Tab-separated table of C-alpha atoms and ligand atoms in Angstrom:
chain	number	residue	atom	x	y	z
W	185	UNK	CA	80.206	22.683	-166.369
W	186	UNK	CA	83.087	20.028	-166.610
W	187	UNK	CA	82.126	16.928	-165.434
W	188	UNK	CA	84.451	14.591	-166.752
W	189	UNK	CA	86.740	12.938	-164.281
W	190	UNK	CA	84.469	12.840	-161.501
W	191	UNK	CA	81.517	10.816	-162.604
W	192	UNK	CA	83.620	7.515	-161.161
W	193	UNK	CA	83.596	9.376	-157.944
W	194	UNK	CA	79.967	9.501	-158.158
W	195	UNK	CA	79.491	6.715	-155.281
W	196	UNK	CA	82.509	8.027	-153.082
W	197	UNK	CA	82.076	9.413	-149.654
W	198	UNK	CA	81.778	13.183	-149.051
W	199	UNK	CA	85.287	13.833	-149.278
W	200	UNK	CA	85.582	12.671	-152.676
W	201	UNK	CA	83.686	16.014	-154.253
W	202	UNK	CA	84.435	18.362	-151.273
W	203	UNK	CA	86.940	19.912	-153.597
W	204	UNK	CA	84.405	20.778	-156.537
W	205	UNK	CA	86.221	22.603	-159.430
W	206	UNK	CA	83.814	24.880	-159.166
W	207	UNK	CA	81.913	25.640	-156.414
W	208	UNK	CA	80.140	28.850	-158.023
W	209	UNK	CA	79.145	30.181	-161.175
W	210	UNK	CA	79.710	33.505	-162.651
W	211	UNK	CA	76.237	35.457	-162.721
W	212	UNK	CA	74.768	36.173	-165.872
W	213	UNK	CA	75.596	39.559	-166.696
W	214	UNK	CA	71.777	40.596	-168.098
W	215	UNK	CA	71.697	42.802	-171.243
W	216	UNK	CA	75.366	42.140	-172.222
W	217	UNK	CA	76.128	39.666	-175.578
W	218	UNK	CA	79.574	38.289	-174.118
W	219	UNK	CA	82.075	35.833	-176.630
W	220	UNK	CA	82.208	33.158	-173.435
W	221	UNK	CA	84.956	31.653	-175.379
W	222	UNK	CA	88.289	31.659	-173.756
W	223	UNK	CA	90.883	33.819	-175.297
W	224	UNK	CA	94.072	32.135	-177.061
W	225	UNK	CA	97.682	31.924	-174.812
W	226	UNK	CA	99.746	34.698	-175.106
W	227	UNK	CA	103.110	34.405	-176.228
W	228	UNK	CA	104.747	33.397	-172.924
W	229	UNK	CA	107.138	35.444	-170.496
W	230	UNK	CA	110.825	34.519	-170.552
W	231	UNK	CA	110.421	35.846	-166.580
W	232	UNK	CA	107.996	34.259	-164.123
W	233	UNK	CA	105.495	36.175	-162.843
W	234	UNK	CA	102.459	35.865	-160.367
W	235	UNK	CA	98.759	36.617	-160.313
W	236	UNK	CA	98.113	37.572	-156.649
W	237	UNK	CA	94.170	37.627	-157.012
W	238	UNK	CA	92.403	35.212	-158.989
W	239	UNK	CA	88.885	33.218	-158.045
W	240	UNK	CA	89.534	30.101	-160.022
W	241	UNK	CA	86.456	28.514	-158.022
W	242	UNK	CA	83.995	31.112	-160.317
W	243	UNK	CA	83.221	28.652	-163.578
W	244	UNK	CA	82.950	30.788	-166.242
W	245	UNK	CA	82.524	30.608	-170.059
W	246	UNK	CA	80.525	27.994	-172.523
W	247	UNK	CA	83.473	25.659	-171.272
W	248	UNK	CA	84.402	26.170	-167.674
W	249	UNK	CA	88.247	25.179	-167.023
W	250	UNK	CA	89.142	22.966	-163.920
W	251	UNK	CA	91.466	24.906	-161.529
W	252	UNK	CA	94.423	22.379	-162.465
W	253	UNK	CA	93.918	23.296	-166.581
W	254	UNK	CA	94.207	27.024	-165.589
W	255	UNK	CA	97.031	26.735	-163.859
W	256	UNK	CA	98.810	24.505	-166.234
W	257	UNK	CA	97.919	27.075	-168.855
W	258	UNK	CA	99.177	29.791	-166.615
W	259	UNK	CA	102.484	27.825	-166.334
W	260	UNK	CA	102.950	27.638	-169.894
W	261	UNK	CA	103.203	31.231	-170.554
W	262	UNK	CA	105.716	32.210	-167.289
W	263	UNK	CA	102.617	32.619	-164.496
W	264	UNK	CA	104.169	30.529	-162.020
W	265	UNK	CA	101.780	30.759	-159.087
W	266	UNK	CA	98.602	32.463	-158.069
W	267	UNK	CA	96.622	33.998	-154.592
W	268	UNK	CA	93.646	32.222	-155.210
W	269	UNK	CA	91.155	34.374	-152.828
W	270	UNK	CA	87.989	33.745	-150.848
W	271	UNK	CA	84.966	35.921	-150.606
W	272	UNK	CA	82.571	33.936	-148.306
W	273	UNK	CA	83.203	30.978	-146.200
W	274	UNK	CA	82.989	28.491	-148.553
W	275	UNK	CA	85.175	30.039	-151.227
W	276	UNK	CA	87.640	31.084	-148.456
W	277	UNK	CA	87.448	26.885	-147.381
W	278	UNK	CA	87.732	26.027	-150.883
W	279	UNK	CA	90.830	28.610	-151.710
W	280	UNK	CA	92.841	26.897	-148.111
W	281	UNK	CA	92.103	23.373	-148.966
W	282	UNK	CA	93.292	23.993	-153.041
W	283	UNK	CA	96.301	25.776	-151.566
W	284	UNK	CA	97.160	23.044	-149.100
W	285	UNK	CA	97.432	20.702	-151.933
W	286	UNK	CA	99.131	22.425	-154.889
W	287	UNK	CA	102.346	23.994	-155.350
W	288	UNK	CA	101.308	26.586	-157.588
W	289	UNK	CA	98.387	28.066	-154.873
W	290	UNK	CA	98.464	30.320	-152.161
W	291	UNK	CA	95.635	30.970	-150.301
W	292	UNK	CA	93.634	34.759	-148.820
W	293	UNK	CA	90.434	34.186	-146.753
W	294	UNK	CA	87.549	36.914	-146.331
W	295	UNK	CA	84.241	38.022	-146.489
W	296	UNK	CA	83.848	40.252	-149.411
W	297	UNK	CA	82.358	43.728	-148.193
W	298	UNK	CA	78.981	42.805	-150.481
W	299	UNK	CA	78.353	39.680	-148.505
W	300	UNK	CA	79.087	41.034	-145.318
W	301	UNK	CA	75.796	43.406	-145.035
W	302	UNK	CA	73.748	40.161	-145.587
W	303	UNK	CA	75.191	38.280	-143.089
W	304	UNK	CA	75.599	41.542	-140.578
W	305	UNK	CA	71.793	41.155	-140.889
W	306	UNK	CA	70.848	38.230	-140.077
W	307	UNK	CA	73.305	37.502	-137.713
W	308	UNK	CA	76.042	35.548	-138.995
W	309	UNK	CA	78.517	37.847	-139.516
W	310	UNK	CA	80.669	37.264	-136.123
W	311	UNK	CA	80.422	33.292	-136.577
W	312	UNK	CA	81.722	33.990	-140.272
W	313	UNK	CA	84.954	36.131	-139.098
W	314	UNK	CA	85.878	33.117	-136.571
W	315	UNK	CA	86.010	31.159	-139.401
W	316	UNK	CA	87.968	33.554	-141.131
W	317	UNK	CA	90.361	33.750	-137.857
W	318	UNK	CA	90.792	30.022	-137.752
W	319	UNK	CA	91.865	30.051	-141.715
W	320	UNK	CA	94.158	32.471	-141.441
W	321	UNK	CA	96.297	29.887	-139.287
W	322	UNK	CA	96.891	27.452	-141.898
W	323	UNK	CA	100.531	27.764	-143.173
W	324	UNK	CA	99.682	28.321	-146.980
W	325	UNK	CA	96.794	31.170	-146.397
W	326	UNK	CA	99.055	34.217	-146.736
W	327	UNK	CA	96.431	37.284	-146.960
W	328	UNK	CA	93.387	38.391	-145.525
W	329	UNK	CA	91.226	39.483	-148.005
W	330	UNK	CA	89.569	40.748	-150.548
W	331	UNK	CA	87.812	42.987	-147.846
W	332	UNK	CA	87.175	46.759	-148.087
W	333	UNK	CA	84.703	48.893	-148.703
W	334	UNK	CA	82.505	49.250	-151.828
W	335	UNK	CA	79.970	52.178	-152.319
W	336	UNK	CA	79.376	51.030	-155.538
W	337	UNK	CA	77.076	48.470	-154.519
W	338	UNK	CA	76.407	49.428	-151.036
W	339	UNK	CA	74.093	52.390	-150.334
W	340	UNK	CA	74.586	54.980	-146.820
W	341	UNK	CA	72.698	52.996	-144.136
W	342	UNK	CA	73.183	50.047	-142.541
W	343	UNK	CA	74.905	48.420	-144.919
W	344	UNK	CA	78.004	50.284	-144.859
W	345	UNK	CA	78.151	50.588	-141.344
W	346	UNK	CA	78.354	46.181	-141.793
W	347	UNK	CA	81.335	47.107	-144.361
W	348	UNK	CA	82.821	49.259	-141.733
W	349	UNK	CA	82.962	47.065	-139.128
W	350	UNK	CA	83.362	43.722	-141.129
W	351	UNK	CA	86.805	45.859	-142.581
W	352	UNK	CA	87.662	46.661	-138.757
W	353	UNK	CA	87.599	43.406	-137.843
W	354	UNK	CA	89.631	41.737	-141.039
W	355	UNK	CA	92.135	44.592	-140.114
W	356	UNK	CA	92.670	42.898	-137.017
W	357	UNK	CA	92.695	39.561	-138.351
W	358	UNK	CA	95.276	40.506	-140.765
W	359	UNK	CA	97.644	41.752	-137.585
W	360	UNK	CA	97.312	39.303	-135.536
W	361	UNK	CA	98.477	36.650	-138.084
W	362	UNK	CA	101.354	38.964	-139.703
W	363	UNK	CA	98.979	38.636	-143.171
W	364	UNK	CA	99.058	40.600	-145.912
W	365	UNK	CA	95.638	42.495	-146.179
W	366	UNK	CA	93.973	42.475	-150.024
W	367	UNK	CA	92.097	45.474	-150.584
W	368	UNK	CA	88.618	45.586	-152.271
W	369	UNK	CA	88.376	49.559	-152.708
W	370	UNK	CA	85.267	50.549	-155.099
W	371	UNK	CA	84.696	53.984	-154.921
W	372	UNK	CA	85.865	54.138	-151.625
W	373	UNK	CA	89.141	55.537	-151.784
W	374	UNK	CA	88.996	58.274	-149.070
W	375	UNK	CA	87.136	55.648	-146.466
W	376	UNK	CA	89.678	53.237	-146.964
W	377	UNK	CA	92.505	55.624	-146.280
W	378	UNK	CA	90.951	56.701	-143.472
W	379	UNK	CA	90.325	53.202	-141.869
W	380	UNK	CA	93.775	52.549	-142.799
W	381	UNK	CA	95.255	54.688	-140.842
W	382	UNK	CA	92.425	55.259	-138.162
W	383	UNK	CA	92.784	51.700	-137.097
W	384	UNK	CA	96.565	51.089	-137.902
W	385	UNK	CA	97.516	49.217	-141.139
W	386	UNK	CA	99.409	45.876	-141.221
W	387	UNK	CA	103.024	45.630	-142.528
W	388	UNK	CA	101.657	44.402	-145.629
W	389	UNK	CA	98.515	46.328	-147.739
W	390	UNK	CA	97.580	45.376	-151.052
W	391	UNK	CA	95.193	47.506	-153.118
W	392	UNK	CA	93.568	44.948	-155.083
W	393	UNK	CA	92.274	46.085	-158.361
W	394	UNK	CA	93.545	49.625	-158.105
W	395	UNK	CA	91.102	51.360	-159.201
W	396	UNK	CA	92.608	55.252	-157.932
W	397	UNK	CA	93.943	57.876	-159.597
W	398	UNK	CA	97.236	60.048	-158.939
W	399	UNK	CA	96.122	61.302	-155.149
W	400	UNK	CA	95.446	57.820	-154.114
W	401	UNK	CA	98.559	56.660	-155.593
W	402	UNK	CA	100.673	59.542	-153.814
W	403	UNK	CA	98.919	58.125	-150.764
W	404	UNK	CA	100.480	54.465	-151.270
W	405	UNK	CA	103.555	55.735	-152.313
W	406	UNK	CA	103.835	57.169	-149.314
W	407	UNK	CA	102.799	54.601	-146.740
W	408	UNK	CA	104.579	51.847	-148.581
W	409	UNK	CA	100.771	50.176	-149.763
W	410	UNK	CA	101.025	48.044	-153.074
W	411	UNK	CA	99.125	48.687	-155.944
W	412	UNK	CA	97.841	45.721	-157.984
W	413	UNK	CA	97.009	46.251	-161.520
W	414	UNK	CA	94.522	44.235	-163.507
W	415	UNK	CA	93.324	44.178	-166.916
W	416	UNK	CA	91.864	47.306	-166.520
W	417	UNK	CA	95.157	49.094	-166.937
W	418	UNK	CA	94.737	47.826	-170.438
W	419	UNK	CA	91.379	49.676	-171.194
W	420	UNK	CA	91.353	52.538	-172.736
W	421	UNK	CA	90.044	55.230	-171.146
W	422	UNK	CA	91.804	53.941	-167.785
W	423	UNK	CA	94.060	57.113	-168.348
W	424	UNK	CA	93.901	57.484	-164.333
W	425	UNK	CA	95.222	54.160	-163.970
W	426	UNK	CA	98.185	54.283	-166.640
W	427	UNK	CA	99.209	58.198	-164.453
W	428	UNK	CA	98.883	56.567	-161.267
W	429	UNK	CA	101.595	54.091	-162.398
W	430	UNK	CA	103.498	57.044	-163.167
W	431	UNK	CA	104.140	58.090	-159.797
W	432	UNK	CA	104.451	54.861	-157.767
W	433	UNK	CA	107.614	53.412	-157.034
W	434	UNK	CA	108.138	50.200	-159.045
W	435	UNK	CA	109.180	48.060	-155.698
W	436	UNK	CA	105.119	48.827	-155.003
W	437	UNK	CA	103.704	47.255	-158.239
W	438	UNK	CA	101.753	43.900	-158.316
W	439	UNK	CA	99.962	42.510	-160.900
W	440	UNK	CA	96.817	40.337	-160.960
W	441	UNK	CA	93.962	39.205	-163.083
W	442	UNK	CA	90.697	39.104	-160.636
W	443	UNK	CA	90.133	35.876	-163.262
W	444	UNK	CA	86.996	35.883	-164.416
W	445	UNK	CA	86.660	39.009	-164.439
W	446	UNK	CA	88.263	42.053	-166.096
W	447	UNK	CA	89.929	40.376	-169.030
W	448	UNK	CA	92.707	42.443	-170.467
W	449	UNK	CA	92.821	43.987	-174.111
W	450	UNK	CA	92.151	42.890	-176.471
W	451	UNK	CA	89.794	40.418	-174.870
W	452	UNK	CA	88.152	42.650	-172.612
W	453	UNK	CA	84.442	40.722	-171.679
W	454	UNK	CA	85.282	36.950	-172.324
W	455	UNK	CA	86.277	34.720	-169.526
W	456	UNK	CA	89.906	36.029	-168.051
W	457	UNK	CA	92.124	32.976	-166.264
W	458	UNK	CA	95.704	33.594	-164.901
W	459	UNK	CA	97.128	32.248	-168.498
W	460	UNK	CA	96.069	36.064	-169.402
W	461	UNK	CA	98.498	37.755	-167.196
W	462	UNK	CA	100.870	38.348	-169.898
W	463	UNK	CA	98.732	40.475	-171.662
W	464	UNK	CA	98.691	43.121	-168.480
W	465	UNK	CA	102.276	43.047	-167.794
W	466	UNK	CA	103.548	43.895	-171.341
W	467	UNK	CA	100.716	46.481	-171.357
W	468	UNK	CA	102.465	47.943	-168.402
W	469	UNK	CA	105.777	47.647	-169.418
W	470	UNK	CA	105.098	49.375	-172.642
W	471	UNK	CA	103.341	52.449	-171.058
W	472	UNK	CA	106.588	53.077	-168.451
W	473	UNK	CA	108.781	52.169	-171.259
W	474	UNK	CA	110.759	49.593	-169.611
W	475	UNK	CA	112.134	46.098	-170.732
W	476	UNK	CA	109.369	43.526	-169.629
W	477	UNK	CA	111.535	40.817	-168.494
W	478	UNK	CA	112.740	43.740	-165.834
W	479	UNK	CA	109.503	44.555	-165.006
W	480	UNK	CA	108.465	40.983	-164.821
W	481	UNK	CA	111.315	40.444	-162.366
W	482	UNK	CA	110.352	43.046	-160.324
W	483	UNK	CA	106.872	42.050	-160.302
W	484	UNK	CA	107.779	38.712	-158.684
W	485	UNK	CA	110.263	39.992	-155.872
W	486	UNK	CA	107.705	42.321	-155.394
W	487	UNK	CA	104.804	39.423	-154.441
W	488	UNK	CA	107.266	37.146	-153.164
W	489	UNK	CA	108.249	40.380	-150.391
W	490	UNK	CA	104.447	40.615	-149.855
W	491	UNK	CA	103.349	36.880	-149.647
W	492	UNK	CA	106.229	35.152	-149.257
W	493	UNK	CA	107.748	32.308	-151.180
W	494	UNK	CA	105.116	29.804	-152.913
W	495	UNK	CA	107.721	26.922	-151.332
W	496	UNK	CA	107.921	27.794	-147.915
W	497	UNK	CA	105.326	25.980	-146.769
W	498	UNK	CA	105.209	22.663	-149.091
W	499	UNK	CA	102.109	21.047	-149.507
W	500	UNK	CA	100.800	18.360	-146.894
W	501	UNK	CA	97.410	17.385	-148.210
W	502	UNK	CA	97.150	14.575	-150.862
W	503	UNK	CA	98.171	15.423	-154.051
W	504	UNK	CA	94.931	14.879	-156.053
W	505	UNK	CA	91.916	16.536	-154.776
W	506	UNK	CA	89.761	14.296	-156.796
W	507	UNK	CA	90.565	11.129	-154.576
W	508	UNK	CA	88.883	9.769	-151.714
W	509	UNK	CA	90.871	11.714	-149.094
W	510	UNK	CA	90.432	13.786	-145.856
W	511	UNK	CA	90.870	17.371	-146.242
W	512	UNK	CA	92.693	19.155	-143.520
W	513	UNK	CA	91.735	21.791	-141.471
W	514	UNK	CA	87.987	21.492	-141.476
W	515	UNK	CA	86.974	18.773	-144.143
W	516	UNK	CA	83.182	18.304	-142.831
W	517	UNK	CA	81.898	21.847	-143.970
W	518	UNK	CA	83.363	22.111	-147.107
W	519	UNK	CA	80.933	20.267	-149.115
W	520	UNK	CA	77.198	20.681	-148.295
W	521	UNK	CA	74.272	23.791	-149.550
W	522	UNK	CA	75.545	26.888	-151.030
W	523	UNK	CA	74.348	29.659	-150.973
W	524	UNK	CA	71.451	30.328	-153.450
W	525	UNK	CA	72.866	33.545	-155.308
W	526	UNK	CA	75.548	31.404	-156.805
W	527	UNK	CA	73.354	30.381	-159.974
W	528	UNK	CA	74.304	27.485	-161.668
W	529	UNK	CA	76.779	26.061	-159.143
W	530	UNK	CA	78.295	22.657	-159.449
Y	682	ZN	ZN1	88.420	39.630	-156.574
């Protein structure tokens, strides 16, 4: 884990390491020889794109990059801003206070549908969503999200009736803020639809990850949902992925990275960072044989429609989150335990 630069703030008050570069590790993925180095640049777009999902708080790799080096590197190469998204309360803290302070970050607050069955449980899950509400105020948190459903990890039972109403409730969250709402959809597809449009969708849905095929593309292409591609459009037998971005209007495509995770070809399996993007979009561009400069531009009126501009609410906090400073918003809680199935953290 990097530690340089903040050994001098060893003796500073609280605030001083509330903003952690890393405030959880990615898990060991048991049985699986990974290259944990980080892939070299690509050659860099000549038109600006963004990553709208990225968890730049998840240290990854045998030398885990500070938020700031990612995005520097992501700058470099035509990645001109990020979403950088929550999945708990502490990463959804983190991901608002990083976005109140840097140009480049935008911010989407949630519970993830696997921590929500925990927390449904033992009780917490209502405290967490007014947490969630009280986020989703701040002028740089844009989404709401990732939430979902995910029967991949999730059995029938109990658990996904947590999902359920955990999804329900982000829904409403999403609404009642006029927020985009970020999508986590695993194996799902026809639950998520139906929720959708059970409940009422906000103006703005984002399929994070898409993961569907044709059918569930039809289905955004007709209710004006965006589909965000990741570097599993680059894998090769993602045939379902490459036809569903046959049939969906191009004013509907996003692109993201879902950093660490689900680094494109051919890289797929060491640490991913927005820097990567580049890889995904010509991989795109080449399948629907189009110029990727003109896809790129699309790609970025496309978030900017969704999200917003990256400038319209300038940052207010202190430009270095490594000095002594208050954080806004809610600076007390963001430092503090974490939770224990974050191995390796800090
Ligand atoms: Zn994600």
């Amino acid at each position: 884990m990097t530690e340089s630069g903040q050994s001098e703030n060893a003796a500073a008050p609280i605030e001083a390491t509330a903003l952690d570069p890393h405030v959880r590790a990615r898990a060991i993925m048991e049985g699986t020889e990974r290259d944990l180095s980080y892939p070299p640049s690509p050659e860099a777009l000549v038109v600006a794109v963004y990553d709208n999902h990225t968890h730049l708080e998840i240290a990854d790799g045998e030398n885990p990059m500070h938020y700031r080096e990612h995005l520097d590197r992501a700058s470099a190469v035509g990645v001109r801003g990020v979403v950088q998204v929550g999945t708990d309360v502490l990463t959804s803290r983190w991901s608002a206070a990083v976005a109140a302070r840097e140009p480049r970050v935008l911010a989407a607050v949630a519970i993830h549908p696997n921590e929500a069955p925990a927390l449904a449980e033992s009780g917490e899950l209502d405290a967490a969503l007014a947490v969630i509400d009280d986020l989703a105020a701040q002028p740089r948190v844009v989404a709401i999200g990732e939430t979902g459903l995910d029967y991949y990890r999730t059995a029938p039972g109990s658990g996904r009736v947590a999902q359920l109403a955990s999804f329900e409730a982000h829904i409403e969250i999403a609404k009642k803020h006029g927020l985009a709402l970020q999508i986590h959809d695993r194996e799902a597809h026809d639950d998520i639809v139906a929720t959708l449009l059970r409940v009422g969708a906000p103006e703005k849905v984002v399929f994070h990850c898409f993961s569907g095929d044709v059918t569930l593309a039809s289905i955004c292409a007709e209710n004006g949902w965006y589909a965000s591609f990741a570097g599993t459009v680059t894998f090769k037998n993602a045939h379902n992925l490459r036809d569903a971005l046959d049939v969906l209007p191009r004013s509907l495509l996003l692109v993201e990275t879902d950093a660490p995770f689900l680094t494109p070809q051919p890289f797929r399996g060491r640490p991913n960072g927005p820097y990567l993007l580049p890889y995904t979009v010509r991989a795109i561009a080449d399948h629907l044989g189009t110029d990727v400069s003109m896809l790129a531009a699309q790609l970025s009126s496309n978030t900017e429609l969704v999200y917003g501009s990256w400038d319209a609410n300038p940052v207010t906090a202190p430009g270095d989150p490594w000095a002594a400073h208050e954080l806004p918003g809610d600076p007390d809680n963001l430092g503090g335990a974490l939770p224990e199935h974050y191995p390796g953290e800090r």
